[in-house]
Coordinates of C-alpha atoms in Angstrom, one line a residue:
M454 CA -222.9 166.4 -87.9
F455 CA -220.1 168.9 -89.1
T456 CA -221.0 172.4 -88.7
V457 CA -219.7 174.0 -91.9
V458 CA -218.5 177.8 -91.8
W459 CA -217.0 179.0 -95.2
A460 CA -217.0 182.6 -95.4
L461 CA -214.4 185.2 -95.0
V462 CA -214.4 186.5 -91.5
A463 CA -211.5 189.0 -91.4
E464 CA -209.1 190.9 -93.4
P465 CA -205.6 189.3 -93.8
K466 CA -203.2 190.7 -91.4
A467 CA -199.9 192.2 -92.0
W468 CA -196.6 190.4 -91.7
A469 CA -195.2 189.2 -88.4
Q470 CA -198.9 188.9 -87.2
A471 CA -200.6 185.4 -87.1
P472 CA -203.5 185.5 -89.6
D473 CA -207.0 184.6 -88.4
W474 CA -208.7 181.5 -89.5
Q475 CA -211.0 182.5 -92.2
A476 CA -213.2 179.7 -93.1
V477 CA -213.5 175.9 -92.0
A478 CA -215.6 172.9 -93.7
G479 CA -215.3 169.5 -93.4
I480 CA -217.0 165.9 -93.7
S481 CA -220.4 165.4 -92.0
G482 CA -221.8 162.1 -90.7
P483 CA -223.7 160.4 -88.0
V484 CA -222.3 160.3 -84.5
G485 CA -219.6 157.4 -84.4
N486 CA -219.0 157.5 -88.2
G487 CA -215.4 159.1 -88.2
S488 CA -213.3 160.4 -91.0
Q489 CA -209.9 162.3 -91.5
I490 CA -208.2 164.2 -94.1
K491 CA -204.4 162.7 -94.4
A492 CA -203.0 164.6 -97.4
A493 CA -203.8 167.8 -99.6
T494 CA -202.5 169.8 -102.7
T495 CA -203.7 172.6 -104.9
D496 CA -203.8 173.1 -108.8
A497 CA -203.1 176.5 -110.6
S498 CA -206.3 177.7 -110.3
G499 CA -206.7 177.3 -106.4
N500 CA -208.8 174.2 -105.9
V501 CA -208.0 171.7 -103.1
Y502 CA -207.5 168.0 -103.7
M503 CA -207.5 165.9 -100.6
V504 CA -207.6 162.2 -99.7
G505 CA -208.4 160.3 -96.7
T506 CA -210.7 157.7 -95.1
F507 CA -214.0 157.4 -93.4
A508 CA -216.3 155.0 -91.9
G509 CA -220.1 154.3 -92.3
K510 CA -221.5 157.3 -93.7
A511 CA -220.0 160.6 -94.8
G512 CA -221.1 163.8 -96.2
F513 CA -219.3 166.0 -98.5
G514 CA -221.8 168.8 -98.7
S515 CA -224.7 167.2 -101.0
I516 CA -222.5 164.2 -102.0
T517 CA -222.7 161.2 -99.5
L518 CA -220.9 158.0 -99.4
T519 CA -221.2 155.1 -97.5
S520 CA -219.0 152.3 -96.4
E521 CA -218.7 149.1 -94.1
R522 CA -215.4 149.9 -92.6
N523 CA -212.8 152.6 -93.3
S524 CA -212.8 153.3 -97.0
I525 CA -210.8 155.7 -99.1
F526 CA -212.0 159.0 -100.7
V527 CA -210.4 161.4 -103.1
A528 CA -212.1 164.9 -103.2
K529 CA -212.0 168.1 -105.0
W530 CA -213.0 171.4 -103.1
S531 CA -213.4 174.7 -104.9
P532 CA -212.8 177.7 -102.8
A533 CA -214.8 179.9 -105.2
A534 CA -217.8 178.0 -105.2
G535 CA -217.4 176.8 -101.4
R536 CA -218.4 173.5 -102.0
F537 CA -217.0 169.8 -102.9
L538 CA -217.0 169.5 -106.6
W539 CA -216.8 165.7 -106.7
V540 CA -215.7 162.9 -104.5
Q541 CA -214.6 159.1 -105.6
Q542 CA -214.5 156.4 -103.3
A543 CA -212.3 153.1 -103.1
Q544 CA -213.7 150.4 -100.9
G545 CA -213.1 147.1 -99.3
F546 CA -214.2 145.0 -96.3
L547 CA -211.8 145.9 -93.9
D548 CA -209.7 148.9 -92.9
N549 CA -208.0 150.8 -95.8
E550 CA -206.3 154.2 -95.8
A551 CA -205.1 156.9 -98.5
T552 CA -202.2 158.6 -97.2
A553 CA -200.7 160.8 -100.3
I554 CA -201.8 162.7 -103.4
T555 CA -200.1 164.5 -106.1
L556 CA -201.2 166.3 -109.5
N557 CA -200.0 166.1 -113.0
G558 CA -202.5 168.3 -115.2
N559 CA -205.6 166.5 -115.4
D560 CA -204.2 163.5 -113.8
I561 CA -204.3 162.7 -110.0
Y562 CA -202.2 160.0 -108.3
I563 CA -203.0 158.9 -104.8
A564 CA -201.5 156.2 -102.6
G565 CA -201.9 154.3 -99.3
Q566 CA -202.6 151.0 -98.0
F567 CA -205.3 148.3 -97.9
A568 CA -206.2 145.5 -95.4
S569 CA -209.2 144.2 -97.4
S570 CA -208.7 140.9 -99.2
T571 CA -209.8 143.0 -102.3
I572 CA -210.3 146.6 -103.0
T573 CA -212.3 148.4 -105.7
F574 CA -210.9 151.5 -107.5
G575 CA -214.1 152.0 -109.9
S576 CA -213.9 149.0 -112.1
I577 CA -210.3 148.1 -111.0
V578 CA -209.9 145.4 -108.2
L579 CA -206.7 144.6 -106.3
S580 CA -206.1 141.6 -104.3
S581 CA -203.9 141.4 -101.2
T582 CA -201.2 138.9 -100.6
S583 CA -200.5 139.9 -97.1
V584 CA -201.5 137.7 -94.1
D585 CA -203.1 138.0 -90.6
Y586 CA -205.2 141.2 -92.0
T587 CA -202.0 143.0 -92.6
T588 CA -201.8 145.6 -95.5
D589 CA -200.6 145.9 -99.0
G590 CA -199.7 149.3 -100.5
F591 CA -201.3 150.7 -103.4
V592 CA -200.8 153.4 -105.9
A593 CA -203.8 154.5 -108.3
K594 CA -204.3 157.1 -111.0
L595 CA -207.5 159.1 -111.8
T596 CA -208.2 161.3 -114.5
E597 CA -210.3 164.5 -114.2
Q598 CA -212.7 165.2 -117.0
G599 CA -216.2 166.7 -117.5
G600 CA -216.6 167.9 -113.7
T601 CA -215.6 164.6 -112.2
A602 CA -213.0 162.0 -112.0
R603 CA -212.5 158.5 -112.7
F604 CA -209.9 155.9 -111.8
V605 CA -207.7 154.7 -114.8
W606 CA -205.3 152.0 -113.1
A607 CA -204.0 151.0 -110.0
E608 CA -201.0 149.0 -108.9
R609 CA -200.3 147.2 -105.4
I610 CA -197.1 146.5 -103.5
G611 CA -197.3 143.0 -101.8
G612 CA -195.8 140.9 -99.4
T613 CA -196.4 138.4 -96.3
R614 CA -197.0 141.1 -93.8
G615 CA -197.4 144.9 -94.1
Q616 CA -196.7 147.3 -97.0
Y617 CA -197.2 151.0 -96.6
I618 CA -196.9 153.8 -99.0
T619 CA -196.7 157.4 -97.2
A620 CA -195.8 159.4 -100.2
V621 CA -196.3 159.9 -104.0
A622 CA -194.9 162.3 -106.5
C623 CA -194.5 162.7 -110.2
V624 CA -192.6 164.1 -113.0
G625 CA -194.1 163.5 -116.6
S626 CA -194.9 159.7 -117.1
S627 CA -192.6 159.0 -114.1
V628 CA -194.7 158.2 -110.9
Y629 CA -192.5 157.7 -107.5
V630 CA -193.7 156.3 -104.1
A631 CA -192.0 156.0 -100.7
G632 CA -192.7 154.0 -97.6
H633 CA -192.0 150.9 -95.8
T634 CA -192.7 147.2 -95.6
N635 CA -192.3 144.5 -92.8
G636 CA -192.3 140.7 -93.1
D637 CA -189.9 138.6 -94.7
K638 CA -190.3 139.9 -98.3
A639 CA -191.9 142.6 -100.4
Q640 CA -192.9 142.4 -104.1
F641 CA -193.1 145.3 -106.6
G642 CA -194.4 144.0 -109.8
A643 CA -191.6 141.9 -111.0
F644 CA -189.3 143.0 -108.2
T645 CA -188.8 141.1 -104.8
F646 CA -186.8 142.2 -101.9
R647 CA -186.1 140.3 -98.6
N648 CA -185.9 141.7 -95.2
A649 CA -182.4 141.6 -93.7
S650 CA -183.5 141.2 -90.5
S651 CA -184.7 137.7 -89.1
D652 CA -187.3 139.5 -87.1
T653 CA -190.2 139.8 -89.6
Y654 CA -191.8 142.9 -87.4
T655 CA -189.0 145.2 -88.3
T656 CA -189.4 147.5 -91.4
D657 CA -187.4 148.2 -94.5
A658 CA -187.6 151.6 -96.4
F659 CA -188.0 151.7 -100.1
V660 CA -188.5 154.2 -103.0
A661 CA -190.0 152.9 -106.0
K662 CA -190.7 154.2 -109.7
L663 CA -193.6 153.4 -111.8
T664 CA -193.9 154.3 -115.4
D665 CA -197.5 155.6 -116.5
A666 CA -198.5 154.1 -120.0
G667 CA -201.7 156.1 -120.0
T668 CA -204.3 153.3 -119.1
T669 CA -201.8 151.1 -117.4
A670 CA -198.6 151.1 -115.2
S671 CA -195.8 149.1 -114.1
F672 CA -192.8 149.2 -111.8
T673 CA -189.4 150.4 -113.2
W674 CA -187.1 150.4 -110.5
V675 CA -187.0 150.1 -106.6
Q676 CA -184.4 151.4 -104.1
Y677 CA -184.7 149.1 -101.1
L678 CA -183.1 149.9 -97.6
S679 CA -182.9 147.1 -95.4
G680 CA -181.4 147.5 -91.9
S681 CA -181.7 145.2 -88.7
D682 CA -184.3 147.5 -87.0
F683 CA -186.9 149.8 -88.0
D684 CA -186.3 151.9 -91.2
Q685 CA -189.0 153.8 -93.1
A686 CA -189.4 156.6 -96.0
D687 CA -192.0 159.1 -95.0
A688 CA -191.3 161.9 -97.3
L689 CA -190.6 162.4 -101.1
V690 CA -190.2 165.3 -103.6
T691 CA -188.9 165.4 -107.2
E692 CA -187.3 167.7 -109.8
G693 CA -186.4 166.6 -113.4
N694 CA -184.5 163.4 -112.8
S695 CA -183.4 164.0 -109.2
V696 CA -185.3 162.2 -106.6
Y697 CA -185.3 163.2 -102.9
F698 CA -186.3 161.4 -100.1
A699 CA -186.2 161.1 -96.2
V700 CA -185.5 157.9 -94.1
T701 CA -186.0 157.5 -90.4
S702 CA -183.6 154.7 -89.2
S703 CA -183.4 153.1 -85.9
S704 CA -181.0 150.4 -87.4
P705 CA -177.3 150.4 -85.7
T706 CA -176.3 150.4 -89.4
L707 CA -177.8 151.4 -92.6
A708 CA -176.4 150.8 -96.4
I709 CA -177.6 153.5 -98.7
G710 CA -175.6 153.2 -102.2
N711 CA -172.2 152.1 -101.4
K712 CA -171.9 153.7 -98.1
V713 CA -172.7 152.1 -94.8
F714 CA -174.0 154.7 -92.2
S715 CA -173.7 154.0 -88.4
S716 CA -176.4 155.2 -85.9
A717 CA -175.7 158.3 -83.6
G718 CA -178.5 156.9 -81.2
G719 CA -182.2 156.5 -80.9
S720 CA -183.3 156.9 -84.5
D721 CA -181.7 159.2 -87.2
V722 CA -182.8 161.0 -90.2
F723 CA -181.1 160.3 -93.8
V724 CA -182.1 162.6 -96.5
V725 CA -181.0 161.0 -99.8
R726 CA -180.9 162.2 -103.4
L727 CA -181.3 159.7 -106.3
T728 CA -180.7 160.3 -109.9
D729 CA -183.2 158.7 -112.2
T730 CA -181.4 157.3 -115.2
G731 CA -184.7 155.8 -116.7
T732 CA -184.6 152.0 -115.9
T733 CA -182.6 152.4 -112.9
S734 CA -181.5 155.0 -110.2
N735 CA -178.3 155.8 -108.3
V736 CA -177.6 157.5 -105.1
S737 CA -176.1 160.9 -105.7
W738 CA -175.7 161.8 -101.9
T739 CA -176.9 161.0 -98.5
Q740 CA -177.0 163.4 -95.7
Q741 CA -177.3 162.0 -91.9
L742 CA -178.9 164.3 -89.5
G743 CA -179.6 163.3 -85.8
G744 CA -178.3 162.9 -82.4
T745 CA -178.5 160.5 -79.4
G746 CA -182.2 160.8 -79.3
V747 CA -185.2 160.0 -81.3
D748 CA -185.3 162.1 -84.7
R749 CA -188.2 161.6 -87.3
A750 CA -188.5 162.9 -90.7
R751 CA -192.2 163.5 -91.9
A752 CA -192.0 165.9 -94.8
L753 CA -190.0 167.5 -97.7
A754 CA -190.4 170.3 -100.0
L755 CA -188.2 171.7 -102.9
S756 CA -188.0 175.4 -103.7
G757 CA -185.8 176.6 -106.3
A758 CA -182.2 175.3 -104.9
N759 CA -183.4 174.9 -101.5
L760 CA -184.7 171.7 -99.8
Y761 CA -186.7 171.8 -96.8
L762 CA -187.2 169.0 -94.1
A763 CA -189.7 168.9 -91.4
G764 CA -190.8 166.4 -88.6
S765 CA -189.7 166.0 -85.0
S766 CA -186.4 165.5 -82.8
S767 CA -185.4 164.7 -79.3
S768 CA -181.8 165.5 -79.6
F769 CA -181.1 168.3 -82.1
Q770 CA -177.4 167.5 -82.2
L771 CA -177.6 167.9 -85.9
P772 CA -174.4 168.8 -88.0
F773 CA -175.9 172.4 -88.4
G774 CA -173.0 174.0 -86.5
S775 CA -174.2 177.0 -84.5
S776 CA -177.6 176.2 -85.6
S777 CA -177.9 173.3 -83.5
S778 CA -180.1 173.7 -80.5
S779 CA -181.4 171.5 -77.6
P780 CA -185.2 170.6 -77.5
A781 CA -187.5 172.1 -74.9
G782 CA -189.5 168.8 -74.4
S783 CA -189.6 165.1 -75.3
Y784 CA -189.9 165.9 -78.9
D785 CA -190.0 169.3 -80.6
V786 CA -191.1 170.4 -84.1
M787 CA -187.9 170.4 -86.4
V788 CA -187.6 172.5 -89.7
A789 CA -184.2 172.3 -91.5
K790 CA -183.0 173.7 -94.7
L791 CA -180.4 172.1 -97.0
T792 CA -179.2 172.9 -100.4
Q793 CA -179.9 170.6 -103.3
A794 CA -176.2 169.4 -102.8
G795 CA -177.2 168.2 -99.3
A796 CA -175.4 170.8 -97.2
P797 CA -177.2 171.7 -93.9
V798 CA -177.8 175.3 -93.8
W799 CA -180.2 176.1 -90.9
I800 CA -182.4 174.4 -88.5
A801 CA -185.4 175.8 -86.3
R802 CA -187.4 174.1 -83.6
G803 CA -190.5 174.8 -81.8
G804 CA -192.3 173.3 -78.8
G805 CA -192.5 172.9 -75.0
A806 CA -192.3 170.6 -72.2
G807 CA -194.3 167.9 -73.9
E808 CA -194.5 166.3 -77.4
E809 CA -195.0 168.3 -80.5
S810 CA -194.4 167.2 -84.3
A811 CA -194.7 168.7 -87.6
Y812 CA -196.5 166.4 -90.1
A813 CA -196.9 168.6 -93.3
L814 CA -194.7 171.2 -94.9
A815 CA -195.1 173.6 -98.0
V816 CA -193.0 176.5 -99.3
S817 CA -194.0 179.6 -101.1
G818 CA -191.2 182.0 -101.9
S819 CA -189.3 182.5 -98.6
N820 CA -192.5 181.5 -96.6
V821 CA -192.1 177.9 -95.2
Y822 CA -195.4 176.5 -93.6
V823 CA -195.5 173.5 -91.2
A824 CA -198.5 171.9 -89.7
G825 CA -199.0 169.3 -87.0
Y826 CA -199.9 168.7 -83.6
L827 CA -198.8 170.1 -80.1
A828 CA -199.1 168.1 -76.8
S829 CA -197.5 170.6 -74.4
T830 CA -199.4 172.9 -72.2
T831 CA -197.6 175.8 -73.8
A832 CA -195.4 175.4 -76.9
R833 CA -193.3 178.3 -78.4
F834 CA -192.6 179.0 -82.0
G835 CA -190.2 181.7 -82.3
T836 CA -191.7 184.7 -80.4
T837 CA -195.2 183.2 -80.4
S838 CA -196.5 181.1 -77.4
L839 CA -199.6 178.6 -77.9
A840 CA -201.2 177.5 -75.0
R841 CA -203.5 174.6 -74.8
T842 CA -206.9 175.7 -73.7
G843 CA -209.4 173.1 -74.3
A844 CA -211.0 170.5 -72.0
H845 CA -208.3 168.2 -72.5
S846 CA -205.5 170.8 -71.6
S847 CA -203.6 168.3 -69.4
M848 CA -203.7 165.5 -72.1
G849 CA -204.4 164.8 -75.7
T850 CA -203.4 167.0 -78.7
E851 CA -204.4 170.1 -80.4
L852 CA -203.5 171.0 -84.1
F853 CA -201.3 173.9 -85.2
V854 CA -199.9 175.6 -88.4
A855 CA -197.0 177.9 -88.3
R856 CA -194.8 179.8 -90.7
L857 CA -191.0 180.4 -90.7
T858 CA -189.3 183.1 -92.8
D859 CA -186.4 181.6 -94.8
A860 CA -183.7 184.7 -94.4
G861 CA -181.2 182.7 -96.4
A862 CA -178.3 181.5 -94.1
T863 CA -180.9 181.6 -91.0
G864 CA -184.6 180.7 -90.7
D865 CA -186.9 181.1 -87.8
F866 CA -190.6 181.4 -87.0
T867 CA -192.7 184.4 -87.8
W868 CA -196.0 183.2 -86.5
A869 CA -198.0 180.2 -85.1
R870 CA -201.9 179.6 -84.9
K871 CA -203.7 176.9 -83.2
A872 CA -207.2 175.6 -83.3
D873 CA -208.7 175.3 -79.6
G874 CA -210.1 171.7 -79.1
S875 CA -212.1 170.1 -76.3
G876 CA -211.3 166.4 -77.7
S877 CA -208.1 164.8 -77.1
S878 CA -207.4 163.7 -80.9
N879 CA -206.8 167.0 -83.0
Y880 CA -204.3 166.8 -85.8
A881 CA -203.1 168.8 -88.9
Y882 CA -201.6 166.2 -91.4
A883 CA -201.7 168.6 -94.5
V884 CA -200.8 171.9 -95.5
A885 CA -201.2 173.5 -98.8
V886 CA -200.7 177.0 -100.2
S887 CA -202.3 178.9 -103.0
G888 CA -201.2 182.4 -103.4
A889 CA -202.0 184.1 -100.1
N890 CA -204.5 181.1 -99.1
V891 CA -203.0 178.5 -96.5
Y892 CA -205.0 175.5 -96.3
V893 CA -204.7 173.2 -93.2
A894 CA -206.3 169.7 -93.3
G895 CA -206.6 166.9 -90.8
Q896 CA -208.8 165.4 -88.1
I897 CA -210.9 167.2 -85.1
E898 CA -212.7 165.6 -82.3
A899 CA -215.9 167.0 -80.4
F900 CA -215.8 170.6 -80.3
N901 CA -213.3 172.8 -81.9
T902 CA -212.9 176.6 -82.2
F903 CA -210.9 178.0 -85.2
G904 CA -210.4 181.6 -84.2
S905 CA -214.2 182.8 -84.0
L906 CA -215.3 179.9 -86.1
P907 CA -217.0 177.1 -83.8
V908 CA -217.1 173.8 -85.2
S909 CA -218.9 170.6 -83.7
T910 CA -218.2 167.0 -84.8
G911 CA -220.9 165.5 -82.8
G912 CA -220.3 163.6 -79.4
G913 CA -216.7 162.4 -79.4
T914 CA -216.5 161.4 -83.2
R915 CA -213.3 162.3 -85.0
R916 CA -214.1 164.1 -88.4
G917 CA -211.9 165.3 -91.4
F918 CA -211.5 169.1 -91.8
L919 CA -210.4 171.8 -94.3
A920 CA -209.7 175.1 -92.7
L921 CA -208.3 178.6 -94.4
L922 CA -206.1 181.1 -93.4
A923 CA -205.2 184.2 -95.5
D924 CA -201.7 185.1 -95.0
A925 CA -200.8 188.6 -96.1
T926 CA -197.8 189.4 -98.3
P927 CA -194.8 190.5 -96.0
T928 CA -194.5 194.3 -95.7
T929 CA -191.8 196.6 -94.5
D930 CA -192.0 200.2 -93.2
T931 CA -189.7 201.4 -96.0
K932 CA -191.3 201.0 -99.3
T933 CA -188.4 199.4 -101.6
L934 CA -187.7 200.2 -105.1
L935 CA -188.6 196.7 -106.1
S936 CA -192.2 197.1 -104.9
E937 CA -192.6 199.9 -107.8
V938 CA -192.1 197.2 -110.4
S939 CA -195.0 196.9 -112.9
L940 CA -195.8 194.0 -115.2
Y941 CA -197.6 194.2 -118.4
P942 CA -199.3 192.5 -120.1
N943 CA -201.0 191.2 -117.1
P944 CA -202.6 188.5 -117.7
A945 CA -200.0 187.4 -120.1
R946 CA -199.7 184.4 -122.3
T947 CA -196.4 184.1 -123.9
S948 CA -194.2 186.6 -122.1
V949 CA -194.3 189.4 -119.6
T950 CA -192.3 192.8 -119.5
M951 CA -191.1 194.3 -116.1
Q952 CA -191.4 198.1 -116.0
L953 CA -188.6 199.0 -113.6
P954 CA -188.5 202.3 -111.5
L955 CA -185.4 204.7 -111.8
I956 CA -182.3 202.7 -110.5
P957 CA -179.4 204.7 -109.2
K958 CA -176.7 202.2 -110.0
A959 CA -176.3 199.0 -111.7
T960 CA -178.0 196.4 -109.6
P961 CA -178.0 192.5 -109.9
V962 CA -181.4 191.3 -109.7
V963 CA -183.0 187.8 -109.6
F964 CA -186.3 187.2 -110.9
K965 CA -188.2 183.9 -109.9
L966 CA -191.7 182.9 -111.1
L967 CA -193.4 180.5 -108.6
N968 CA -196.7 178.6 -109.2
T969 CA -199.3 177.9 -106.5
V970 CA -197.7 175.4 -104.4
G971 CA -194.4 177.4 -104.3
Q972 CA -192.4 175.7 -106.8
V973 CA -190.2 177.8 -109.1
V974 CA -190.9 177.5 -112.6
R975 CA -188.8 180.3 -114.3
T976 CA -185.9 182.0 -113.1
R977 CA -183.5 184.8 -114.6
A978 CA -180.7 186.9 -113.2
L979 CA -179.8 190.4 -114.6
T980 CA -177.8 193.4 -113.8
L981 CA -180.3 196.3 -114.2
T982 CA -179.9 199.5 -115.2
N983 CA -181.8 202.5 -116.1
G984 CA -183.9 202.1 -119.2
L985 CA -183.9 198.3 -119.1
R986 CA -187.0 196.4 -119.5
P987 CA -186.6 192.8 -118.9
E988 CA -188.8 190.1 -120.3
L989 CA -189.5 186.8 -118.8
H990 CA -190.9 184.0 -121.3
L991 CA -193.9 181.9 -120.3
A992 CA -194.0 179.5 -122.9
G993 CA -195.0 176.1 -121.7
L994 CA -196.7 177.1 -118.5
A995 CA -200.1 176.1 -117.7
A996 CA -202.8 178.7 -117.1
G997 CA -203.4 179.8 -113.7
H998 CA -202.1 182.3 -110.8
Y999 CA -198.3 182.7 -110.2
T1000 CA -196.0 184.8 -107.9
L1001 CA -192.9 186.8 -109.4
L1002 CA -190.3 187.2 -106.8
L1003 CA -187.6 190.0 -107.3
E1004 CA -184.5 189.9 -105.1
A1005 CA -181.9 192.6 -105.2
D1006 CA -179.5 194.2 -102.4
G1007 CA -181.1 192.0 -99.8
Q1008 CA -184.5 193.5 -100.5
W1009 CA -187.4 191.5 -102.3
A1010 CA -190.9 191.9 -103.4
A1011 CA -193.8 189.8 -104.9
H1012 CA -196.1 190.5 -107.6
S1013 CA -198.9 188.5 -108.8
L1014 CA -199.2 187.3 -112.2
I1015 CA -201.8 185.6 -114.3
V1016 CA -201.1 183.4 -117.2
Y1017 CA -204.0 182.5 -119.9

């Protein structure tokens, strides 16, 4: 059984101190029936949506699912109610996995892969074309209505061996997926691509667009990157008609758009921006990052004009000028910031003598959150040291979450927190932010302690978990003028007015309105003087909680705003 503890246990701490674990919940089941949460996101109301896998019997509070082998689940968790509101299942007879999720209003898109000859999504059946029990990729849509969700459509990526989808994003009716394939060919609806290598066990990277027609969907275009070795796309974000993705490649050369890039050694990271023109796409720019060692991209996040990348690296000889640094161990956590034009700004690393990696990334204002695993006896993140203290302190992994502060030209770790695990396989695969709430999800084994919260999975069974930290708003010793700003009306519907304090001089101020996942949805720049009461229009925004960031003279403040 999975012991569930979902109650606030401490007040949030101030900035520069690691917040305590506030609560933890997860998936229960008999000993030997495992589960994991692979991706999570939040909506405007603060609810958490997640996808993952389970085997045998799995309990989501009062909801129980059963499966012969590894099946896929999609679940909605309500922090206010402290329980799962609904869970849906996709099932086949072999191993199946969901790896990605994104939201668009009441629509939920999930993606992953299935090894079963057939897999069912509600009444929808997909059939595999892969051989030797390898996998086909899938992307599926659910619509939430009446307190539950139902599958609307599902599409697959087929081929002769394995197809894997690791990321999904959407803008309006455009749904984008990224991943990799192996075998001699891969098929995306009417599009067929062949591996450039004669070795069918190498992999090719791809980004594909589907057009959601409501009850059906079809592939519109595909960007296919085929080198002679291993190429895979694990990260994807979108804004308007811009599609950003990250590729990890160990091919000696790789053609992206009309350019051919040569490897610096080991494996390199390529961050690529595509422009979606509707029925096709063009490469706008490509930034190559990597040294002579092994570099891996795991996650991307977009906030305003900034693009953030997370993963791992063993070389850190990246083109970040003085920001480049040497890893402490075989692989360290790597977090980097680029502009939307692809220019590198800063890089930060964390780790120890062993192996560490970030799997997930989320941004809220100037706060950058990463989650993953650490295998070093001691790992350092900025001024914070995390020591493995579990029964497997000399082997295995423990999960962590950390926050960096983006100061503009530089960025570094502010705090880091881990869970103490007695098992050997503890991972944080997902991180999501809603206001001050930071959610971490993944997999734990045997007995773990989240701060003062003990959690047992039963024997050596691996189970999915969802944990909460409350990250306090950054504070300073000196109260700034910006912190004295008041908003009215609040809650607001069509517009909000900002009442400013007395300002001694004309001051340029930038206003940014962020949603619960850290996306900038409104921005305005003004030169403020006494008596000016700027107004920010809210028309077109979904109801929910937002954060208004004000930046001036190197200072900033955050104010909560509710739109109804």
